[in-house]
Coordinates of C-alpha atoms and ligand atoms in Angstrom, one line a residue:
Chain N
M1 CA -34.4 226.6 153.2
T2 CA -37.7 228.0 153.4
A3 CA -40.6 226.1 152.5
S4 CA -44.3 225.0 153.5
A5 CA -45.7 221.7 152.5
T6 CA -49.1 220.2 153.2
S7 CA -49.4 216.8 152.4
S8 CA -53.0 216.0 151.2
A9 CA -56.3 217.5 151.7
T10 CA -57.2 215.3 154.7
A11 CA -54.3 216.7 156.6
A12 CA -56.6 219.8 157.6
A13 CA -58.5 217.5 159.9
A14 CA -56.1 216.4 162.5
P15 CA -52.4 216.0 161.4
V16 CA -50.5 213.2 163.1
L17 CA -47.4 215.1 162.8
E18 CA -47.2 219.1 162.7
V19 CA -44.1 221.4 162.3
A20 CA -44.7 224.7 162.9
G21 CA -41.8 227.5 162.2
L22 CA -39.1 225.2 162.7
E23 CA -35.6 226.6 162.9
A24 CA -32.4 224.4 163.5
G25 CA -28.6 224.2 162.8
Y26 CA -25.4 223.2 163.9
A27 CA -24.1 226.4 165.3
R28 CA -25.8 229.0 167.3
D29 CA -27.3 231.8 165.2
L30 CA -27.1 230.1 162.0
P31 CA -30.4 228.2 161.4
I32 CA -30.2 226.0 158.2
P33 CA -33.8 225.3 157.9
Q34 CA -35.7 228.3 158.6
A35 CA -39.5 228.8 159.4
I36 CA -40.6 225.4 158.3
S37 CA -44.2 224.4 158.5
L38 CA -45.6 221.1 157.5
R39 CA -48.4 218.7 158.4
L40 CA -48.6 215.0 157.9
A41 CA -52.1 213.4 157.8
R42 CA -52.5 210.0 159.1
G43 CA -51.4 207.3 156.4
S44 CA -49.9 209.8 154.0
L45 CA -46.7 209.9 152.1
T46 CA -44.9 213.2 151.8
A47 CA -41.8 213.9 149.9
I48 CA -39.3 217.0 150.4
I49 CA -37.3 217.7 147.4
G50 CA -34.5 220.1 147.1
P51 CA -30.9 220.7 145.9
N52 CA -27.9 219.0 147.9
G53 CA -27.1 221.3 150.8
A54 CA -30.6 222.9 151.0
G55 CA -31.0 221.5 154.5
K56 CA -33.3 218.6 154.0
S57 CA -31.4 216.2 156.1
T58 CA -30.9 218.9 158.8
L59 CA -34.7 219.5 158.9
I60 CA -35.6 215.8 159.4
K61 CA -32.7 215.6 162.1
A62 CA -34.2 218.4 163.9
I63 CA -37.6 216.6 163.9
A64 CA -35.9 213.5 165.2
G65 CA -34.4 215.2 168.0
V66 CA -30.7 214.7 166.6
V67 CA -30.0 218.3 165.7
P68 CA -31.0 220.9 168.3
V69 CA -34.1 223.0 167.5
S70 CA -33.7 226.9 167.8
A71 CA -37.3 228.1 167.1
G72 CA -40.6 226.5 166.3
R73 CA -42.5 223.4 167.3
V74 CA -42.9 219.8 166.4
T75 CA -46.2 218.0 167.6
L76 CA -46.8 214.3 167.2
A77 CA -50.5 213.3 167.8
G78 CA -51.1 216.5 169.4
R79 CA -48.2 216.1 171.8
D80 CA -45.3 218.6 171.8
I81 CA -42.1 216.7 171.1
T82 CA -39.7 219.3 170.3
G83 CA -36.3 218.8 171.0
I84 CA -36.8 215.6 173.3
R85 CA -33.9 213.4 173.5
P86 CA -33.8 211.0 170.1
D87 CA -34.3 207.8 172.2
R88 CA -37.6 208.9 173.7
M89 CA -39.0 209.5 169.9
G90 CA -39.4 205.7 169.3
P91 CA -41.8 205.3 172.2
M92 CA -43.6 208.4 171.2
G93 CA -44.2 207.1 167.7
L94 CA -41.7 208.5 165.7
A95 CA -39.1 206.7 163.9
Y96 CA -36.2 207.9 161.8
V97 CA -34.0 206.2 159.2
P98 CA -30.8 208.4 158.5
Q99 CA -29.4 208.9 155.2
T100 CA -26.0 207.4 156.0
D101 CA -24.5 205.2 158.5
N102 CA -28.0 203.9 159.4
V103 CA -27.2 200.3 160.8
F104 CA -24.6 199.1 163.3
Q105 CA -21.7 197.5 161.0
T106 CA -20.0 195.8 163.9
L107 CA -23.3 194.1 164.9
T108 CA -24.9 191.2 163.1
V109 CA -28.1 191.6 161.4
A110 CA -30.1 190.1 164.2
E111 CA -28.5 192.1 166.8
N112 CA -29.2 195.4 164.9
L113 CA -32.9 194.0 165.0
A114 CA -33.0 192.9 168.4
L115 CA -31.6 196.3 169.7
A116 CA -34.4 198.6 168.3
P117 CA -37.6 197.3 170.0
R118 CA -36.1 196.6 173.3
R119 CA -38.8 198.5 174.9
T120 CA -41.6 197.9 172.5
A121 CA -44.4 195.7 173.7
G122 CA -44.7 192.4 172.2
R123 CA -41.3 192.3 171.1
A124 CA -40.8 189.0 170.1
A125 CA -43.8 188.9 167.9
R126 CA -42.7 192.2 166.3
L127 CA -39.4 190.8 165.5
A128 CA -41.1 187.8 163.7
E129 CA -43.3 190.1 161.7
L130 CA -40.3 191.9 160.5
Y131 CA -38.4 188.9 159.5
A132 CA -41.6 187.7 157.6
L133 CA -41.8 191.0 155.8
F134 CA -38.2 191.2 154.9
P135 CA -37.3 187.5 154.2
P136 CA -33.7 188.4 152.8
L137 CA -33.0 189.7 156.4
A138 CA -33.9 186.4 158.1
A139 CA -31.6 184.5 155.8
K140 CA -28.7 186.9 156.9
K141 CA -29.4 187.2 160.6
A142 CA -25.8 185.9 161.7
D143 CA -24.1 188.1 159.2
R144 CA -22.6 191.6 160.1
A145 CA -24.7 194.2 159.1
G146 CA -21.6 196.1 157.3
S147 CA -21.5 193.0 154.7
P148 CA -24.9 192.9 153.0
S149 CA -25.6 194.9 149.8
G150 CA -26.8 198.4 149.8
G151 CA -30.4 197.2 149.3
Q152 CA -30.3 195.0 152.4
R153 CA -28.6 197.6 154.4
Q154 CA -31.4 200.0 153.6
M155 CA -33.9 197.2 154.3
L156 CA -32.4 196.5 157.6
A157 CA -32.4 200.4 158.6
V158 CA -36.0 200.4 157.7
A159 CA -36.8 197.4 159.4
M160 CA -35.1 198.9 162.7
A161 CA -37.2 201.9 162.5
L162 CA -40.3 199.8 162.0
A163 CA -39.5 197.5 165.1
Q164 CA -40.5 200.4 167.1
R165 CA -44.2 200.6 165.6
P166 CA -44.0 204.1 164.6
A167 CA -47.1 206.3 163.9
V168 CA -44.7 208.6 161.8
L169 CA -41.5 207.2 159.6
L170 CA -38.8 209.8 158.6
M171 CA -36.7 208.6 155.9
D172 CA -33.7 210.6 154.5
E173 CA -32.9 209.5 150.9
P174 CA -33.7 206.0 151.3
S175 CA -33.2 205.1 147.6
A176 CA -29.8 207.0 147.5
G177 CA -27.2 204.8 146.1
L178 CA -29.4 201.7 145.6
S179 CA -30.2 199.9 142.1
P180 CA -33.3 201.0 140.4
K181 CA -34.9 197.7 141.5
A182 CA -34.0 198.2 145.1
A183 CA -34.9 201.8 145.1
G184 CA -38.2 200.8 143.7
A185 CA -38.8 198.2 146.5
V186 CA -37.9 200.9 149.1
L187 CA -40.5 203.3 147.7
D188 CA -43.2 200.3 147.3
L189 CA -42.6 199.5 151.1
A190 CA -43.0 203.2 152.1
R191 CA -46.4 203.1 150.0
S192 CA -47.7 199.9 151.7
L193 CA -47.0 201.3 155.1
T194 CA -49.1 204.2 154.5
G195 CA -51.9 201.7 153.7
Q196 CA -51.3 200.6 157.3
G197 CA -51.8 203.9 158.6
V198 CA -48.3 205.1 159.0
S199 CA -47.5 208.5 157.9
V200 CA -44.1 208.7 155.9
L201 CA -42.2 211.7 155.4
L202 CA -39.3 211.0 153.0
V203 CA -36.4 213.2 151.4
E204 CA -35.3 212.4 148.0
Chain M
M1 CA 13.6 185.2 177.1
I2 CA 11.0 182.7 177.9
Q3 CA 10.8 184.4 181.3
N4 CA 10.5 187.7 179.9
L5 CA 7.7 186.5 177.6
A6 CA 6.0 184.9 180.4
D7 CA 6.2 187.9 182.7
G8 CA 5.1 190.2 179.5
I9 CA 2.0 187.8 179.0
L10 CA 1.2 188.5 182.5
T11 CA 1.5 192.3 182.6
G12 CA -0.4 192.1 179.1
S13 CA -3.4 190.7 180.7
V14 CA -3.5 193.4 183.3
I15 CA -3.1 196.1 180.7
S16 CA -6.0 194.5 178.4
L17 CA -8.3 194.4 181.5
G18 CA -7.5 198.2 182.2
A19 CA -7.7 199.3 178.6
I20 CA -11.3 197.8 177.9
G21 CA -12.9 200.9 179.8
L22 CA -10.5 203.3 178.4
T23 CA -11.3 202.4 174.9
L24 CA -15.1 202.8 175.3
I25 CA -14.9 206.2 177.4
M26 CA -12.7 207.6 174.9
H27 CA -14.8 206.5 171.9
V28 CA -18.2 207.4 173.3
L29 CA -17.4 210.5 175.4
R30 CA -14.5 211.6 172.8
F31 CA -11.8 212.7 175.2
A32 CA -8.3 211.2 176.3
N33 CA -9.0 210.6 179.8
F34 CA -5.5 210.7 181.7
S35 CA -7.1 210.1 184.9
Y36 CA -8.5 206.6 184.0
A37 CA -5.4 204.5 184.9
E38 CA -6.0 205.8 188.6
L39 CA -8.8 203.6 188.6
L40 CA -6.4 200.9 188.9
G41 CA -5.1 202.4 192.0
I42 CA -8.2 203.0 193.5
G43 CA -9.2 199.3 193.1
A44 CA -5.9 198.1 194.5
Y45 CA -6.2 200.0 197.5
A46 CA -9.9 199.6 198.1
A47 CA -9.1 195.9 198.0
L48 CA -6.4 196.4 200.6
V49 CA -8.8 198.1 202.9
F50 CA -11.5 195.5 202.5
D51 CA -9.1 192.7 203.0
R52 CA -8.0 194.1 206.2
L53 CA -11.5 194.9 207.5
L54 CA -12.7 191.3 206.4
S55 CA -9.8 189.4 207.9
A56 CA -10.5 191.2 211.0
L57 CA -14.1 190.7 211.1
A58 CA -14.0 187.1 210.1
P59 CA -10.5 185.5 210.9
A60 CA -11.7 182.2 209.0
L61 CA -11.5 184.2 205.8
A62 CA -7.9 185.0 206.4
A63 CA -6.5 181.5 205.4
A64 CA -4.9 181.3 202.0
F65 CA -6.1 179.2 199.3
R66 CA -2.8 177.1 198.8
P67 CA -0.6 177.1 196.9
L68 CA -1.7 180.9 196.2
T69 CA -1.2 183.6 198.8
L70 CA -4.9 184.5 197.8
T71 CA -7.1 184.5 200.8
G72 CA -10.8 184.2 201.2
S73 CA -10.7 187.8 202.5
L74 CA -8.7 189.2 199.6
A75 CA -11.0 187.5 196.9
L76 CA -14.1 189.0 198.6
A77 CA -12.3 192.3 199.0
T78 CA -11.6 192.2 195.2
V79 CA -15.2 191.9 194.4
L80 CA -16.2 194.8 196.8
A81 CA -13.2 196.9 195.4
M82 CA -14.6 196.2 191.9
A83 CA -18.3 197.5 192.9
L84 CA -16.6 200.4 194.7
T85 CA -14.2 201.6 191.8
G86 CA -17.1 201.4 189.5
A87 CA -19.2 203.5 191.7
S88 CA -16.2 205.9 192.1
A89 CA -15.9 206.2 188.3
V90 CA -19.5 207.0 188.2
A91 CA -19.0 209.7 190.9
I92 CA -16.0 211.3 189.2
D93 CA -17.8 211.7 186.0
R94 CA -20.9 213.2 187.7
M95 CA -18.8 215.5 189.7
V96 CA -16.3 216.4 187.2
F97 CA -16.6 215.3 183.5
R98 CA -20.4 215.5 183.0
R99 CA -20.5 219.1 184.2
I100 CA -17.5 220.1 181.6
R101 CA -19.3 217.8 178.8
A102 CA -22.4 220.0 179.2
R103 CA -20.6 223.3 178.2
A104 CA -17.2 223.0 177.2
D105 CA -15.0 221.5 174.4
P106 CA -13.0 218.2 174.6
L107 CA -9.8 219.7 175.4
S108 CA -11.1 220.9 178.6
M109 CA -12.1 217.4 179.4
V110 CA -8.4 216.5 178.9
F111 CA -7.2 219.0 181.1
A112 CA -9.5 218.1 183.8
S113 CA -8.4 214.5 183.6
F114 CA -4.9 215.5 184.5
G115 CA -6.2 217.3 187.4
V116 CA -8.5 214.4 188.7
A117 CA -5.4 212.1 188.1
L118 CA -3.3 214.3 190.6
I119 CA -6.2 214.4 193.1
V120 CA -6.6 210.7 193.1
R121 CA -2.8 210.0 193.5
N122 CA -2.5 212.3 196.2
L123 CA -5.4 211.2 198.3
I124 CA -4.0 207.8 197.9
T125 CA -0.6 208.9 199.1
L126 CA -2.1 210.8 202.0
A127 CA -4.2 207.8 203.3
F128 CA -1.6 205.1 202.6
G129 CA 1.9 206.9 202.5
H130 CA 4.4 206.5 199.8
R131 CA 6.0 203.2 200.7
A132 CA 5.2 200.1 198.8
Q133 CA 2.8 197.6 200.3
L134 CA 1.9 193.9 199.9
Y135 CA -1.6 192.2 200.4
S136 CA 0.3 189.3 202.0
N137 CA 3.5 189.0 203.6
D138 CA 3.2 185.2 202.8
I139 CA 6.1 183.9 200.5
A140 CA 4.8 182.1 197.6
F141 CA 7.5 180.0 196.1
A142 CA 7.8 180.1 192.5
E143 CA 7.7 176.9 190.6
V144 CA 10.4 175.8 188.5
V145 CA 8.7 175.2 185.1
S146 CA 12.0 174.7 183.2
R147 CA 15.8 175.1 184.0
D148 CA 17.2 175.4 180.3
P149 CA 15.7 178.0 179.4
M150 CA 15.1 179.2 183.0
L151 CA 11.4 179.6 183.6
L152 CA 10.0 180.4 187.1
I153 CA 6.3 181.0 187.5
K154 CA 4.4 181.7 190.7
P155 CA 1.0 180.1 191.3
G156 CA -0.4 183.7 191.8
Q157 CA 0.8 184.5 188.4
V158 CA -1.2 181.6 186.7
F159 CA -4.3 182.4 188.8
V160 CA -4.1 186.3 187.8
L161 CA -3.9 185.3 184.1
V162 CA -6.6 182.8 184.4
A163 CA -8.8 185.2 186.3
A164 CA -8.1 188.0 183.9
V165 CA -9.2 185.8 180.9
V166 CA -12.4 184.7 182.7
L167 CA -13.4 188.4 183.2
M168 CA -12.7 189.2 179.5
L169 CA -14.9 186.0 178.6
A170 CA -17.6 187.0 180.9
L171 CA -17.6 190.5 179.3
H172 CA -17.6 189.0 175.9
L173 CA -20.6 186.7 176.6
I174 CA -22.4 190.0 178.0
L175 CA -21.5 191.8 174.6
T176 CA -22.6 189.2 172.3
R177 CA -25.5 187.4 174.3
T178 CA -27.7 190.3 175.7
T179 CA -29.4 193.0 174.4
F180 CA -27.6 195.2 177.0
G181 CA -24.5 194.0 175.4
F182 CA -25.9 194.9 171.8
A183 CA -26.7 198.4 173.1
L184 CA -23.1 198.8 174.3
R185 CA -21.6 197.8 171.2
A186 CA -24.1 199.9 169.3
V187 CA -23.2 203.0 171.5
A188 CA -19.3 202.3 171.0
E189 CA -19.8 202.0 167.3
N190 CA -22.3 205.2 166.6
P191 CA -23.8 207.0 169.7
T192 CA -26.1 209.0 167.6
L193 CA -27.5 206.2 165.8
A194 CA -27.8 204.3 169.0
Q195 CA -29.9 207.0 170.5
V196 CA -31.9 206.8 167.3
A197 CA -32.7 203.3 167.9
G198 CA -33.9 203.9 171.5
V199 CA -30.8 203.4 173.5
R200 CA -30.5 205.9 176.6
L201 CA -27.1 207.4 175.9
A202 CA -26.7 208.6 179.5
A203 CA -27.6 205.2 181.1
M204 CA -24.9 203.3 178.6
V205 CA -22.2 206.0 179.9
T206 CA -23.0 205.1 183.6
A207 CA -22.8 201.6 182.5
I208 CA -19.5 201.9 180.7
W209 CA -18.0 203.7 183.9
L210 CA -19.2 200.9 186.0
I211 CA -17.8 198.1 183.7
G212 CA -14.6 200.1 183.2
G213 CA -14.0 200.8 186.9
A214 CA -14.8 197.3 188.1
L215 CA -12.4 195.9 185.6
S216 CA -9.9 198.4 186.2
A217 CA -10.0 197.6 189.9
A218 CA -9.4 193.8 189.1
A219 CA -6.4 194.9 186.9
G220 CA -5.2 197.1 189.8
V221 CA -5.5 194.1 192.3
F222 CA -3.9 191.6 189.9
Y223 CA -1.0 193.7 189.4
A224 CA -0.5 194.5 192.9
L225 CA -0.8 190.8 193.9
T226 CA 1.7 189.6 191.5
N227 CA 4.1 192.7 192.2
H228 CA 3.3 195.4 195.0
L229 CA 1.0 198.4 195.7
S230 CA 2.1 201.9 195.6
P231 CA 0.4 205.3 195.0
A232 CA 2.1 205.4 191.5
L233 CA 0.5 201.9 190.6
G234 CA -2.3 203.8 188.3
H235 CA 0.3 206.5 187.0
N236 CA 2.5 204.0 185.7
F237 CA -0.4 202.3 183.6
V238 CA -1.3 205.5 181.8
L239 CA 0.9 205.0 178.9
P240 CA 0.6 201.2 178.6
L241 CA -3.4 201.7 178.6
F242 CA -3.4 204.4 176.0
A243 CA -0.9 202.3 173.8
A244 CA -3.3 199.3 174.1
T245 CA -6.1 201.3 173.3
I246 CA -4.8 203.3 170.3
A247 CA -3.0 200.2 168.9
G248 CA -6.3 198.0 169.2
G249 CA -8.3 200.9 167.6
I250 CA -10.2 203.4 169.6
G251 CA -13.7 202.0 170.6
S252 CA -13.1 198.5 170.2
V253 CA -13.3 196.1 173.3
Y254 CA -11.6 193.4 171.2
G255 CA -8.9 195.8 170.1
A256 CA -8.2 196.7 173.6
V257 CA -7.7 193.1 174.7
A258 CA -5.6 192.4 171.6
G259 CA -3.6 195.6 172.1
G260 CA -2.8 195.0 175.7
F261 CA -0.8 191.9 175.2
P262 CA 1.8 193.2 172.7
V263 CA 2.3 196.2 174.9
G264 CA 3.1 194.0 178.0
I265 CA 5.1 191.4 176.1
A266 CA 7.2 194.1 174.4
S267 CA 7.9 195.8 177.7
G268 CA 8.8 192.4 179.1
L269 CA 11.1 191.4 176.3
S270 CA 12.7 195.0 176.0
L271 CA 14.3 194.2 179.4
M272 CA 16.6 191.7 177.8
I273 CA 18.2 194.4 175.4
L274 CA 17.4 197.6 177.1
P275 CA 18.1 199.1 180.6
S276 CA 14.7 199.1 182.5
G277 CA 14.7 202.9 182.3
Y278 CA 13.7 202.3 178.7
T279 CA 10.6 200.0 179.5
P280 CA 8.3 203.0 179.7
A281 CA 9.2 203.8 175.9
M282 CA 7.9 200.3 174.6
P283 CA 4.3 201.4 174.5
F284 CA 5.2 204.4 172.3
L285 CA 7.2 202.1 169.9
I286 CA 4.0 199.7 169.8
I287 CA 1.6 202.6 168.9
L288 CA 4.0 203.7 166.3
A289 CA 4.5 200.0 164.7
V290 CA 0.8 199.4 164.8
L291 CA -0.2 202.9 163.4
L292 CA 2.2 202.5 160.4
V293 CA 0.7 199.3 159.2
R294 CA -3.0 199.8 160.3
P295 CA -3.7 203.7 160.8
H296 CA -7.2 202.9 162.6
G297 CA -5.7 200.3 164.9
L298 CA -6.0 196.6 165.0
F299 CA -9.6 196.4 165.0
G300 CA -10.4 200.0 164.4
E301 CA -12.4 201.2 161.2
A302 CA -12.2 204.4 159.5
R303 CA -15.2 206.3 160.6
A304 CA -16.1 210.0 161.0
Ligands
ADP401 N1 -22.7 218.1 161.0 C1 -22.9 219.3 160.5 N2 -22.2 220.2 160.9 C2 -22.3 221.6 160.4 N3 -22.8 221.9 159.2 C3 -23.5 220.7 158.6 C4 -23.5 219.4 159.3 N4 -24.3 218.5 158.3 C5 -24.6 219.5 157.4 N5 -24.3 220.8 157.6 C6 -24.4 221.8 156.6 O1 -25.8 222.1 156.6 C7 -26.4 222.5 155.2 C8 -27.6 221.6 155.0 O2 -27.0 220.2 154.8 P1 -28.2 219.1 154.8 O3 -29.2 219.3 155.8 O4 -27.1 217.8 155.0 O5 -28.7 219.2 153.3 P2 -29.3 218.3 152.2 O6 -29.8 217.1 153.2 O7 -30.5 219.1 151.7 O8 -28.4 218.0 151.2 C9 -25.1 222.3 154.4 O9 -24.5 223.7 154.0 C10 -24.1 221.5 155.0 O10 -22.8 222.0 154.8
MG402 MG1 -29.2 214.9 152.9

């Protein structure tokens, strides 16, 4: 995968997330995304589109610190975050919603959500906000996260990411496998987040 | 029959305690740790040393809680042994496994674990000798619970069963009531996602070694209290612990608890129909029987 994307005209000013010449992969000397560069402006919504197996997930995982980066740089609000541990990304302001296995199925909905903002300031208030934002989750607090419908599972995964109060939200195919209605709701949510200043990078 | 069942339940509680840490380590670090059971031996002997020290320093502690042979000093010594064994488990990880984890494949970890087991067992033999030892030479009389069928139970056995269940309940409360517990279960289910959710994996691995070491030490003391200590104590639990872990589903704390009892009971009951030389084969039969019905274990789930 070789590509270059600039989210919007305003990105030129001061991008929140800047990816420069990124290469990453699962085996040494076999980079899957090659020389990727992109810039996300504050409050922008950027989509990466490509065929299956193109390396979209690998790119997003490399930015999130889950896959080793072999070359290039990732900068978040001016700070170099290339290849730092995934658990340090949240506190830095970057949250990631994986494509699959994005909730803990053996934990309840409430336990999943309580986990994410353990080190976020104003944790209780943040949780209350999220339950207000996603009423179906509040109704299913005590259920195992493996049991809700696909739409609610995705909602929980997004809520877990938002619990960390990210400036940048990475979402990997958030609407895959959802009903058209649920998919629409997820995309509406992504759009409304940009209104609150969150930069969203999604793969579709 | 009833006697073998009762003895099997007791052994089962020791196996369950020991298997809890093993199942977490196997799942999170992805290697079969053949040295894990030696933690039972470390714990049992550490308690012996602390017990001798404490009763020498404070003779008042050496009085037994009747009708148990358990003394105040041994009870305190067990707590100290749990802490020391947890710390030893962390130290072994730092000295051996973490270094290998950083550069080699899981198979190297398995081989290293054989080496660690040999070293631990031989160090124990070097320090304490081959012969079997007891915490106390006091005789505890068994209570005749029933004559037909014959059932003899020693007060110490009841204590061990209760104490094992109390420890498991305490762990259950930590796992289900605290965010630390949520994080531990999250790591057991999906270590990568746990990191993405902000959990520091290295800290959780340390916590798992500490908890596993402490519970194993308790298991070792409980076994030695109702039987005896010998340097082979840990070694004799290698297969039962693996059987409980695999039967319960690797990565599941509740599976390890649920798997420990059938393994202990089957070993106990097998004594009725088979010569005792066959007892060590029982864990294998349990693994086979469970995996035939549930390929991912009692509490396991199919996952990548
Ligand atoms: N864990 C992995 N180990 C090795 N190769 C992988 C792994 N995950 C994906 N790949 C390979 O990397 C390539 C890109 O995959 P991916 O990033 O998932 O693509 P996309 O998300 O665009 O469908 C594919 O050829 C895939 O087979
Ligand atoms: Mg993908």
